Amino acid sequence: MTPDKKTIFSGVQPSGNLTLGNYLGALRNFCRLQDEYNCYYCVVDMHTLTVRQNPEELRERSYALLALYLACGLDPDKNVLFLQSHVHSHAELSWVLGCYTYMGELSRMTQFKDKSQRHADNINAGLFTYPVLMAADILLYKSDLVPIGADQKQHLELARNIAERFNAVYGDTFVVPEPFIPGNGARIMSLQEPDKKMSKSDTNVNNFVLITDPRDVIIKKFKKAVTDSGAEIRYDENEKPGISNLINIYASVKDVTRQDVEKEFEGGRYGDFKKAVGESVADTLAPIQERYAEFISDKTYLESILRRNAEKASEKAESTVREVYEKVGFILK
Ligand code: AQP
């Protein structure tokens, strides 16, 4: 860790195979920021328990997520790539911060409302307190910046409020983190239901594109993507949510503006546009898929990264927890 650089923390849950939304909203920016910042990028496995998981699959998906971090270009010598459950300080700080978070705040979280509707048979306390654990993840590392998709903005705001509240009582302890939300790509929507976001735990496979989907599958999914009545390729989230989502995806993978996309496909047909979007996504993901296949076949290497980085992350996290314990009045051992 370089002392004069600012710190980043972010994480992804191994709650399913990662989607194009996770890549464009989060992972791609992780890579873009890795030279400028000291980065902690976590596989936040503890968060996944808010929804029932198959233990064997969860373990495999945790390895897969680390392999994807590497495949997307994160350098394991430059970044602290680690597993949340390897650092006990996350659970410890989460308990303390939970005592500085109000029920009313947690009840307002839209993800809690969404997920409790989707999993009505399992509205557990963890689902409700999830944003407190997320606040602990971020605040433990005194993070300045948190790269996230737009869906996590509300949770990040809560983390800021908790940090400010704690600092107001005990004096400067936590850095109040800023979100880093990309322009295009911040909110990739479902391909079949463009009024909801693309999610890795969606039950309809045609709603999402996985980072690891084969080229023909990617192109087929885009071919099937819901478009809107009319024939114009124009960005309008309210009137044309399907086409707007595709414009956003194309702009994001090509790193151009939405206006550039409208101009490129002016007068074009929906079918040709969808094919172009599918091909551009497949081209972008192909090199990542190749590297992923190599990394996932070497568990020994993945384990060595996790072991090494758990130590690095623990060192920083434990020092924050000690500081917090002292401030709240615990006797340090
Ligand atoms: N559709 C999306 N568009 C842009 N960014 C997205 N992210 C997720 N979906 C999109 C960003 O990916 C990061 C990791 O997300 P997460 O694993 O912590 O959980 P999530 O936000 O709840 O993502 P999913 O895919 O919807 O997971 P499930 O289905 O398990 O709930 C975050 O930065 C997120 O913003």
CSV table of C-alpha atoms in Angstrom, one decimal, residues 56-262:
chain,number,residue,atom,x,y,z
A,56,GLU,CA,-20.8,-26.2,-2.3
A,57,GLU,CA,-22.0,-23.9,-5.0
A,58,LEU,CA,-21.2,-20.9,-2.9
A,59,ARG,CA,-17.7,-22.1,-2.4
A,60,GLU,CA,-17.2,-22.6,-6.1
A,61,ARG,CA,-18.7,-19.2,-7.0
A,62,SER,CA,-16.3,-17.5,-4.5
A,63,TYR,CA,-13.4,-19.1,-6.4
A,64,ALA,CA,-15.0,-18.1,-9.7
A,65,LEU,CA,-15.4,-14.5,-8.6
A,66,LEU,CA,-11.8,-14.2,-7.6
A,67,ALA,CA,-10.8,-15.8,-11.0
A,68,LEU,CA,-13.0,-13.2,-12.7
A,69,TYR,CA,-11.4,-10.3,-10.8
A,70,LEU,CA,-8.1,-11.5,-12.1
A,71,ALA,CA,-9.5,-12.2,-15.6
A,72,CYS,CA,-10.9,-8.6,-15.8
A,73,GLY,CA,-7.4,-7.3,-15.2
A,74,LEU,CA,-7.0,-6.8,-11.5
A,75,ASP,CA,-3.3,-7.3,-10.5
A,76,PRO,CA,-3.1,-9.4,-7.3
A,77,ASP,CA,0.2,-7.7,-6.4
A,78,LYS,CA,-1.2,-4.2,-6.6
A,79,ASN,CA,-4.7,-4.8,-5.1
A,80,VAL,CA,-5.8,-6.6,-2.0
A,81,LEU,CA,-8.1,-9.2,-3.4
A,82,PHE,CA,-9.7,-11.1,-0.5
A,83,LEU,CA,-12.6,-13.0,0.9
A,84,GLN,CA,-14.8,-11.1,3.5
A,85,SER,CA,-15.3,-14.2,5.7
A,86,HIS,CA,-11.5,-14.5,6.1
A,87,VAL,CA,-11.3,-11.2,8.0
A,88,HIS,CA,-13.3,-11.4,11.2
A,89,SER,CA,-13.3,-7.6,11.7
A,90,HIS,CA,-16.1,-7.2,9.2
A,91,ALA,CA,-18.6,-9.0,11.5
A,92,GLU,CA,-17.2,-7.3,14.6
A,93,LEU,CA,-17.5,-3.8,13.3
A,94,SER,CA,-20.9,-4.6,11.8
A,95,TRP,CA,-22.2,-5.3,15.3
A,96,VAL,CA,-20.9,-2.0,16.6
A,97,LEU,CA,-22.2,0.0,13.7
A,98,GLY,CA,-25.6,-1.7,14.0
A,99,CYS,CA,-26.0,0.1,17.3
A,100,TYR,CA,-25.6,3.4,15.5
A,101,THR,CA,-28.1,2.7,12.8
A,102,TYR,CA,-31.8,3.3,13.1
A,103,MET,CA,-34.6,0.8,12.2
A,104,GLY,CA,-36.3,3.6,10.2
A,105,GLU,CA,-33.2,4.1,8.1
A,106,LEU,CA,-32.9,0.4,7.3
A,107,SER,CA,-36.7,0.1,6.5
A,108,ARG,CA,-36.3,2.8,3.8
A,109,MET,CA,-33.7,0.7,1.8
A,110,THR,CA,-35.2,-0.1,-1.6
A,111,GLN,CA,-33.1,-3.3,-2.0
A,112,PHE,CA,-34.6,-4.6,1.3
A,113,LYS,CA,-38.1,-3.9,0.0
A,114,ASP,CA,-37.3,-5.6,-3.4
A,115,LYS,CA,-35.6,-8.6,-2.0
A,116,SER,CA,-38.2,-9.2,0.7
A,117,GLN,CA,-40.8,-9.3,-2.0
A,118,ARG,CA,-38.8,-11.7,-4.1
A,119,HIS,CA,-38.0,-13.9,-1.1
A,120,ALA,CA,-41.2,-13.6,0.9
A,121,ASP,CA,-40.6,-16.9,2.6
A,122,ASN,CA,-37.3,-15.9,4.0
A,123,ILE,CA,-37.3,-12.3,5.2
A,124,ASN,CA,-34.5,-12.7,7.6
A,125,ALA,CA,-32.8,-10.2,9.9
A,126,GLY,CA,-29.6,-10.4,7.8
A,127,LEU,CA,-31.5,-9.1,4.8
A,128,PHE,CA,-32.6,-6.1,6.9
A,129,THR,CA,-29.2,-5.4,8.4
A,130,TYR,CA,-27.2,-6.0,5.2
A,131,PRO,CA,-26.4,-2.3,4.7
A,132,VAL,CA,-24.8,-2.2,8.1
A,133,LEU,CA,-22.4,-5.0,7.2
A,134,MET,CA,-21.7,-3.1,3.9
A,135,ALA,CA,-21.0,0.0,5.9
A,136,ALA,CA,-18.5,-2.0,8.1
A,137,ASP,CA,-16.8,-3.4,4.9
A,138,ILE,CA,-16.2,0.1,3.6
A,139,LEU,CA,-15.4,2.0,6.9
A,140,LEU,CA,-12.9,-0.7,8.1
A,141,TYR,CA,-10.4,0.3,5.4
A,142,LYS,CA,-10.9,4.1,5.9
A,143,SER,CA,-12.0,4.1,2.2
A,144,ASP,CA,-12.1,7.4,0.4
A,145,LEU,CA,-13.9,6.1,-2.7
A,146,VAL,CA,-16.3,3.2,-3.4
A,147,PRO,CA,-16.9,2.2,-7.1
A,148,ILE,CA,-20.5,0.9,-7.3
A,149,GLY,CA,-23.4,0.7,-9.7
A,150,ALA,CA,-26.3,3.1,-9.2
A,151,ASP,CA,-28.3,0.5,-7.3
A,152,GLN,CA,-25.9,0.6,-4.4
A,153,LYS,CA,-26.0,4.4,-4.0
A,154,GLN,CA,-28.6,4.4,-1.2
A,155,HIS,CA,-26.5,1.9,0.8
A,156,LEU,CA,-23.4,4.0,0.4
A,157,GLU,CA,-25.3,7.1,1.6
A,158,LEU,CA,-26.3,5.2,4.7
A,159,ALA,CA,-22.7,4.2,5.3
A,160,ARG,CA,-21.8,7.9,5.1
A,161,ASN,CA,-24.5,8.8,7.6
A,162,ILE,CA,-23.3,6.1,10.0
A,163,ALA,CA,-19.7,7.3,9.7
A,164,GLU,CA,-20.7,10.9,10.4
A,165,ARG,CA,-22.8,9.9,13.3
A,166,PHE,CA,-20.0,7.8,14.9
A,167,ASN,CA,-17.5,10.6,14.3
A,168,ALA,CA,-19.8,13.2,15.8
A,169,VAL,CA,-20.0,11.1,19.1
A,170,TYR,CA,-16.4,9.9,19.4
A,171,GLY,CA,-14.3,12.3,17.3
A,172,ASP,CA,-12.8,11.7,13.9
A,173,THR,CA,-12.6,7.9,13.4
A,174,PHE,CA,-14.0,7.0,10.0
A,175,VAL,CA,-13.3,8.6,6.6
A,176,VAL,CA,-16.7,9.5,5.1
A,177,PRO,CA,-16.5,7.7,1.7
A,178,GLU,CA,-17.6,9.1,-1.7
A,179,PRO,CA,-19.4,6.9,-4.3
A,180,PHE,CA,-17.8,6.4,-7.7
A,181,ILE,CA,-20.7,5.7,-10.1
A,182,PRO,CA,-19.9,5.4,-13.8
A,183,GLY,CA,-21.9,7.5,-16.4
A,184,ASN,CA,-23.0,4.8,-18.9
A,185,GLY,CA,-23.1,1.4,-17.4
A,186,ALA,CA,-24.2,2.5,-13.9
A,187,ARG,CA,-27.5,0.8,-14.3
A,188,ILE,CA,-27.8,-2.0,-16.9
A,189,MET,CA,-31.4,-3.2,-17.1
A,190,SER,CA,-32.9,-6.6,-17.7
A,191,LEU,CA,-33.1,-7.6,-21.4
A,192,GLN,CA,-36.6,-8.9,-21.2
A,193,GLU,CA,-38.0,-6.6,-18.5
A,194,PRO,CA,-36.1,-3.3,-19.0
A,195,ASP,CA,-37.9,-1.6,-16.1
A,196,LYS,CA,-35.9,-3.7,-13.6
A,197,LYS,CA,-32.1,-4.0,-13.3
A,198,MET,CA,-30.1,-6.8,-14.6
A,199,SER,CA,-29.4,-9.1,-11.7
A,200,LYS,CA,-27.3,-12.3,-11.4
A,201,SER,CA,-29.9,-14.0,-9.2
A,202,ASP,CA,-32.7,-13.5,-11.7
A,203,THR,CA,-34.5,-16.8,-12.5
A,204,ASN,CA,-35.0,-16.0,-16.2
A,205,VAL,CA,-31.7,-16.5,-18.0
A,206,ASN,CA,-32.8,-14.3,-20.9
A,207,ASN,CA,-32.9,-11.3,-18.6
A,208,PHE,CA,-29.2,-11.2,-18.1
A,209,VAL,CA,-25.9,-11.8,-20.0
A,210,LEU,CA,-23.2,-13.5,-18.0
A,211,ILE,CA,-19.6,-12.5,-18.3
A,212,THR,CA,-18.9,-16.1,-19.1
A,213,ASP,CA,-21.8,-16.7,-21.6
A,214,PRO,CA,-20.5,-18.1,-24.9
A,215,ARG,CA,-20.5,-15.8,-27.9
A,216,ASP,CA,-23.5,-17.4,-29.6
A,217,VAL,CA,-25.6,-17.2,-26.4
A,218,ILE,CA,-24.7,-13.6,-25.9
A,219,ILE,CA,-25.8,-12.7,-29.5
A,220,LYS,CA,-29.0,-14.8,-29.2
A,221,LYS,CA,-29.9,-13.1,-25.9
A,222,PHE,CA,-29.5,-9.6,-27.5
A,223,LYS,CA,-31.5,-10.8,-30.5
A,224,LYS,CA,-34.3,-11.7,-28.2
A,225,ALA,CA,-34.1,-8.5,-26.1
A,226,VAL,CA,-37.3,-6.7,-25.7
A,227,THR,CA,-37.5,-3.5,-27.8
A,228,ASP,CA,-40.3,-0.9,-28.0
A,229,SER,CA,-43.0,0.0,-30.5
A,230,GLY,CA,-41.7,2.4,-33.1
A,231,ALA,CA,-38.6,2.1,-35.2
A,232,GLU,CA,-36.3,4.9,-34.1
A,233,ILE,CA,-33.1,4.1,-32.3
A,234,ARG,CA,-33.3,7.0,-29.8
A,235,TYR,CA,-32.5,7.3,-26.1
A,236,ASP,CA,-35.7,7.8,-24.0
A,237,GLU,CA,-35.8,5.9,-20.8
A,238,ASN,CA,-39.6,6.5,-20.3
A,239,GLU,CA,-40.9,6.0,-23.8
A,240,LYS,CA,-38.3,3.5,-25.0
A,241,PRO,CA,-36.8,1.6,-22.0
A,242,GLY,CA,-35.7,-1.4,-24.1
A,243,ILE,CA,-33.8,0.5,-26.8
A,244,SER,CA,-32.4,2.9,-24.2
A,245,ASN,CA,-30.9,0.1,-22.3
A,246,LEU,CA,-29.3,-1.3,-25.5
A,247,ILE,CA,-28.0,2.2,-26.3
A,248,ASN,CA,-26.5,2.5,-22.8
A,249,ILE,CA,-24.9,-0.9,-23.1
A,250,TYR,CA,-23.4,-0.2,-26.5
A,251,ALA,CA,-22.2,3.2,-25.4
A,252,SER,CA,-20.6,1.7,-22.3
A,253,VAL,CA,-18.7,-1.1,-24.0
A,254,LYS,CA,-17.6,1.1,-26.9
A,255,ASP,CA,-16.8,4.0,-24.5
A,256,VAL,CA,-18.7,6.5,-26.5
A,257,THR,CA,-21.7,8.8,-25.7
A,258,ARG,CA,-25.4,7.9,-26.2
A,259,GLN,CA,-25.6,10.6,-28.8
A,260,ASP,CA,-22.7,8.9,-30.7
A,261,VAL,CA,-24.7,5.7,-30.7
A,262,GLU,CA,-27.9,7.4,-31.9
